[in-house]
Amino acid sequence: MDPTGPLVSQPIVQIDGVVTGLDFAANGDLFYITQNGGVYRKAAVDGELQNDEPPRRLLQLAVAEGTETGLLGLALAGDFADSGHLFLFYTVADEAGAPAGARLERYTLQTNQLTAPVAIVTNLPATAEQQYHYGGALQLGPDGRLYLIFGDRNMLPEARDPATVPGSILRFNIDGSIPADNPFPGSPVYAYGIRNGFGLAWDGAGRLYETENGASCDDELNLILPGADYGWGVHPYDSCPYPDDTGQPPVQQWTQIIAPAGLTFYDGQRLPEFAGDLLLCAFNQSQLRHLELNEAGTEVVREEIVTVPGIIDPCRVVVRSGLDGWLYMANGRMIHRLGR
């Protein structure tokens, strides 16, 4: 590896469906999910992912699949190497295939199957009348808790009410119970006033960031603080640009929408120009964007569009810094990686 050499992009998996989440096991195995309910593993060989090693489908869930519903979140347990546990967030289908609830479940990997499903959170609202804005980004935090973006479901007043879960970032113990140190006692709500988001990531200092999609303007990158209000739910959809309000101000705001989706902080060695910095997918333009923050993590001091060799649409929903130093992302055709 020459960290000063030219950038290269390598295909890893040809995909069938929209990739909505991916994660890595400590041995290098890649796990990913598709919106239509598929859960897959691409096994590493001696710790390395090989282009010619086919993925294996571990599970096919029956989900309520729509434009913004389906299988939306994936996170491996911190003790995955021993327990085989992973977590999935998805919208449940009724007999007609429409949303009839949303849930968080734990599965156990047994050889090449996911077995022993345990529903750890089952009371998240989803209905046939509300098929948009479910968010779905799911991450295991550095504190060992599960964090989940649950969108406003187009119900603006609920997003501004910390007593309801829509329009919030939720925080759970890994058994689905509510942590005693959550900001609102007895509630999974960690932060609220959020329209719809597709990305969660922590920087090297342990600060949590979230991407949020605006309606017709004002997409945001937010620094998430426990108990904070991020302002969505006050103004109608047609009030663009949105007036200033009392919500927590964003770290970055895009008046011309880009639909920021997955994000990651790069912690590898193959791409030293990105060291410690944030990278995100801009869904509308299928771009990979690089953002450098100030030392306090409260302001973007530089933003650029990353040119990925040979691919004009590199990044749609997910991007992740790999354990091997490569930067992994997906478009509508494949999962591929960027590095040197």
XYZ file of C-alpha atoms in Angstrom:
340
model
C 0.000 0.000 0.000
C 1.365 3.409 -1.024
C -0.652 6.150 0.736
C 0.651 8.667 -1.812
C -0.313 6.633 -4.893
C -3.339 7.153 -7.137
C -6.827 6.405 -5.846
C -8.343 3.121 -6.961
C -11.897 1.798 -6.776
C -12.572 -1.933 -6.553
C -15.932 -3.706 -6.954
C -16.743 -6.002 -4.034
C -20.333 -7.215 -4.507
C -22.825 -6.937 -7.342
C -26.150 -6.240 -5.655
C -29.816 -6.915 -6.270
C -31.756 -4.217 -4.455
C -30.996 -1.030 -2.555
C -28.315 -1.476 0.116
C -29.590 0.226 3.271
C -26.944 -0.839 5.777
C -23.589 -2.555 6.159
C -21.288 -3.522 8.995
C -18.079 -5.472 9.562
C -17.175 -8.328 11.874
C -13.789 -8.287 13.585
C -12.542 -11.059 11.245
C -13.193 -8.853 8.201
C -16.524 -10.379 7.103
C -18.867 -7.870 5.457
C -22.564 -7.942 6.368
C -25.105 -5.929 4.408
C -28.861 -5.593 4.017
C -31.140 -4.669 1.152
C -34.382 -2.749 1.417
C -36.376 -5.716 0.084
C -35.529 -7.779 3.178
C -32.288 -9.579 2.314
C -29.462 -10.029 4.827
C -26.101 -11.087 3.357
C -22.569 -11.941 4.404
C -19.482 -11.778 2.238
C -16.849 -13.804 4.049
C -13.292 -12.550 4.264
C -10.419 -14.874 3.362
C -7.540 -14.537 5.826
C -9.024 -11.225 6.914
C -9.298 -9.872 3.366
C -12.392 -9.445 1.211
C -11.892 -11.048 -2.202
C -13.707 -9.789 -5.287
C -14.440 -13.335 -6.487
C -15.841 -14.612 -3.164
C -19.651 -14.616 -3.600
C -21.906 -13.341 -0.808
C -24.312 -15.676 0.943
C -27.862 -14.743 1.832
C -28.446 -15.442 5.524
C -32.094 -14.393 5.775
C -34.976 -13.125 3.672
C -37.425 -11.132 5.768
C -41.020 -10.442 4.769
C -41.062 -6.650 4.990
C -43.381 -3.842 3.971
C -41.237 -2.614 1.101
C -41.922 0.809 -0.372
C -40.070 3.963 -1.332
C -38.999 4.572 2.272
C -40.042 1.376 4.047
C -38.537 -2.107 4.195
C -35.411 -3.450 5.887
C -33.676 -0.240 6.907
C -31.150 -0.843 9.683
C -28.340 -3.276 10.586
C -25.887 -3.375 13.494
C -23.623 -6.150 14.763
C -23.455 -6.676 18.525
C -20.281 -5.629 20.293
C -19.700 -9.262 21.288
C -20.642 -10.598 17.851
C -17.549 -12.835 17.636
C -18.813 -14.764 20.670
C -22.605 -14.349 20.574
C -23.291 -14.163 16.826
C -25.918 -11.519 17.567
C -26.936 -8.833 15.121
C -29.807 -6.360 15.096
C -32.254 -5.472 12.318
C -34.796 -2.659 12.014
C -37.635 -3.042 9.517
C -41.260 -2.220 8.741
C -43.636 -5.142 9.230
C -46.057 -5.991 6.399
C -49.777 -6.638 6.766
C -51.620 -9.115 4.521
C -51.695 -6.550 1.726
C -47.977 -5.800 2.060
C -48.516 -2.360 3.608
C -46.748 -1.176 6.789
C -48.356 -2.507 9.967
C -45.713 -1.550 12.505
C -41.959 -1.216 12.791
C -39.690 -3.278 14.974
C -36.170 -3.901 16.138
C -35.144 -7.565 16.301
C -32.094 -9.537 17.372
C -30.910 -12.573 15.399
C -28.173 -15.124 15.998
C -25.800 -16.288 13.270
C -25.584 -20.088 13.113
C -23.190 -21.204 10.358
C -24.842 -19.662 7.280
C -28.247 -18.760 8.686
C -29.744 -16.137 10.954
C -31.883 -17.895 13.538
C -33.626 -17.397 16.900
C -35.304 -14.038 16.222
C -36.095 -12.014 19.330
C -38.270 -8.915 18.974
C -36.698 -6.439 21.380
C -38.711 -3.324 20.356
C -42.157 -3.824 18.831
C -44.160 -0.695 19.603
C -42.844 1.647 16.912
C -45.765 3.047 14.877
C -46.135 2.357 11.155
C -49.349 2.325 9.120
C -50.510 1.953 5.530
C -51.444 5.649 5.539
C -47.915 6.701 6.510
C -45.386 5.119 4.151
C -42.682 7.785 4.239
C -40.033 9.094 6.629
C -39.098 6.079 8.707
C -35.395 6.895 8.743
C -33.926 3.588 9.829
C -30.226 4.270 10.406
C -29.183 1.876 13.184
C -25.811 1.939 14.942
C -24.237 0.417 18.012
C -22.721 3.326 19.904
C -19.346 3.401 21.655
C -21.331 3.176 24.908
C -22.770 -0.208 23.876
C -26.281 1.195 23.319
C -28.350 0.958 20.128
C -29.154 4.233 18.363
C -31.958 4.428 15.793
C -33.287 7.286 13.671
C -37.079 7.093 13.527
C -38.458 9.672 11.078
C -41.497 11.904 11.498
C -43.764 9.763 9.225
C -44.980 13.108 7.770
C -46.525 13.883 11.163
C -44.908 17.251 11.907
C -46.345 17.949 15.390
C -45.128 14.574 16.677
C -41.536 15.421 15.725
C -41.575 18.367 18.135
C -43.006 16.391 21.042
C -40.386 14.488 23.064
C -43.191 12.388 24.528
C -43.660 10.664 21.134
C -41.093 8.635 19.190
C -41.599 9.864 15.569
C -39.105 12.508 14.489
C -36.483 11.364 17.003
C -33.205 9.599 17.535
C -33.950 6.697 19.865
C -31.528 5.036 22.279
C -31.999 1.523 23.674
C -30.118 -1.039 25.688
C -29.280 -4.077 23.572
C -32.203 -5.977 25.118
C -34.623 -3.248 23.986
C -35.066 -1.700 27.413
C -34.630 2.027 28.033
C -31.290 3.176 29.470
C -31.535 4.772 32.893
C -29.418 7.724 31.733
C -31.580 8.673 28.730
C -32.420 12.400 28.819
C -36.180 11.817 29.212
C -36.846 9.308 32.015
C -38.657 6.199 30.836
C -38.459 7.254 27.168
C -36.229 5.965 24.361
C -36.064 9.500 22.880
C -32.467 10.759 22.855
C -32.965 13.819 20.613
C -36.025 15.114 18.748
C -37.294 17.672 16.229
C -35.871 15.592 13.358
C -37.644 15.238 10.014
C -35.971 12.201 8.451
C -32.412 10.949 8.596
C -30.361 8.161 7.045
C -26.977 8.456 8.735
C -25.450 8.218 12.220
C -21.741 8.189 13.089
C -19.360 9.046 15.918
C -16.111 10.923 15.436
C -12.851 10.049 17.160
C -13.785 12.222 20.142
C -17.029 10.304 20.687
C -19.338 12.998 19.290
C -22.471 11.793 17.491
C -23.509 13.237 14.118
C -26.658 12.767 12.048
C -27.665 13.633 8.497
C -31.148 15.078 8.083
C -33.155 15.518 4.906
C -35.120 18.738 4.566
C -38.322 18.990 2.576
C -37.627 21.383 -0.299
C -34.583 23.046 1.233
C -32.194 23.047 4.167
C -30.697 19.578 4.404
C -28.561 19.371 7.527
C -25.609 17.790 9.260
C -26.289 17.840 13.006
C -24.140 17.346 16.080
C -26.452 15.357 18.350
C -26.690 16.340 22.003
C -28.778 14.367 24.496
C -32.212 15.897 24.975
C -31.738 18.538 22.282
C -34.481 19.819 19.950
C -33.446 20.065 16.277
C -36.318 22.298 15.237
C -38.378 20.283 12.761
C -42.142 20.457 13.168
C -42.603 24.217 13.600
C -42.812 25.444 10.016
C -44.909 24.143 7.098
C -43.292 22.394 4.155
C -43.691 25.398 1.843
C -41.787 27.847 4.110
C -38.455 27.735 2.268
C -35.948 28.745 3.382
C -37.023 27.733 6.850
C -37.132 30.658 9.304
C -34.744 30.661 12.225
C -36.201 28.938 15.270
C -35.149 27.796 18.690
C -33.875 24.383 17.580
C -30.253 23.294 17.895
C -28.366 24.888 14.962
C -26.869 22.536 12.362
C -23.162 22.037 11.795
C -23.787 22.322 8.050
C -26.839 23.281 6.015
C -27.453 22.792 2.303
C -30.138 25.186 1.040
C -30.099 23.424 -2.329
C -31.008 19.889 -1.308
C -28.550 17.015 -1.767
C -30.389 14.435 0.416
C -27.428 13.577 2.693
C -27.633 9.912 3.644
C -25.043 7.574 5.166
C -21.976 9.046 6.831
C -18.768 7.783 8.385
C -15.594 9.103 9.969
C -12.541 7.695 8.233
C -10.070 6.017 10.611
C -7.868 4.037 8.215
C -4.417 4.571 6.688
C -5.016 4.069 2.972
C -6.530 7.544 2.540
C -4.505 9.926 4.742
C -6.163 12.973 3.176
C -9.399 11.893 4.884
C -7.888 10.975 8.276
C -10.405 11.672 11.035
C -12.736 13.468 8.632
C -16.372 12.922 7.777
C -17.536 11.421 4.486
C -21.159 11.166 3.409
C -23.343 10.067 0.535
C -25.375 12.733 -1.270
C -28.290 10.631 -2.507
C -29.731 13.067 -5.058
C -26.440 13.440 -6.935
C -25.032 9.977 -6.048
C -21.917 11.754 -4.797
C -19.327 11.030 -2.149
C -18.578 14.203 -0.176
C -15.660 14.919 2.145
C -16.206 17.346 5.038
C -13.483 18.644 7.328
C -14.712 19.957 10.688
C -13.144 22.433 13.084
C -11.495 21.123 16.249
C -14.676 21.575 18.281
C -16.674 19.614 15.701
C -19.220 22.415 15.405
C -18.468 23.838 11.963
C -17.503 22.581 8.501
C -14.335 24.360 7.381
C -13.989 22.589 4.031
C -16.254 20.504 1.807
C -15.434 18.798 -1.463
C -16.903 16.268 -3.866
C -14.648 13.205 -4.078
C -13.927 11.882 -7.557
C -14.025 8.083 -7.463
C -12.053 6.580 -10.377
C -14.248 4.977 -13.029
C -17.576 5.569 -11.234
C -19.736 8.636 -11.831
C -22.352 7.696 -9.201
C -20.334 6.141 -6.355
C -22.497 6.655 -3.303
C -26.249 6.529 -2.657
C -27.279 5.487 0.863
C -24.383 3.858 2.747
C -20.684 4.572 3.272
C -18.469 2.988 5.923
C -14.829 3.116 6.933
C -13.628 -0.485 6.786
C -11.420 -2.263 9.299
C -8.923 -2.864 6.481
C -8.465 0.843 5.716
C -10.639 0.835 2.587
C -13.662 3.123 2.332
C -16.777 1.087 1.443
C -19.888 2.478 -0.244
C -22.794 1.391 -2.427
C -24.660 2.742 -5.422
C -27.578 1.059 -7.170
C -25.439 -1.684 -8.742
C -22.672 -2.694 -6.393
C -20.793 -2.313 -3.160
C -17.314 -1.052 -3.949
C -14.363 0.355 -2.054
C -11.996 3.278 -2.422
C -8.363 3.239 -1.379
C -4.791 2.795 -2.516
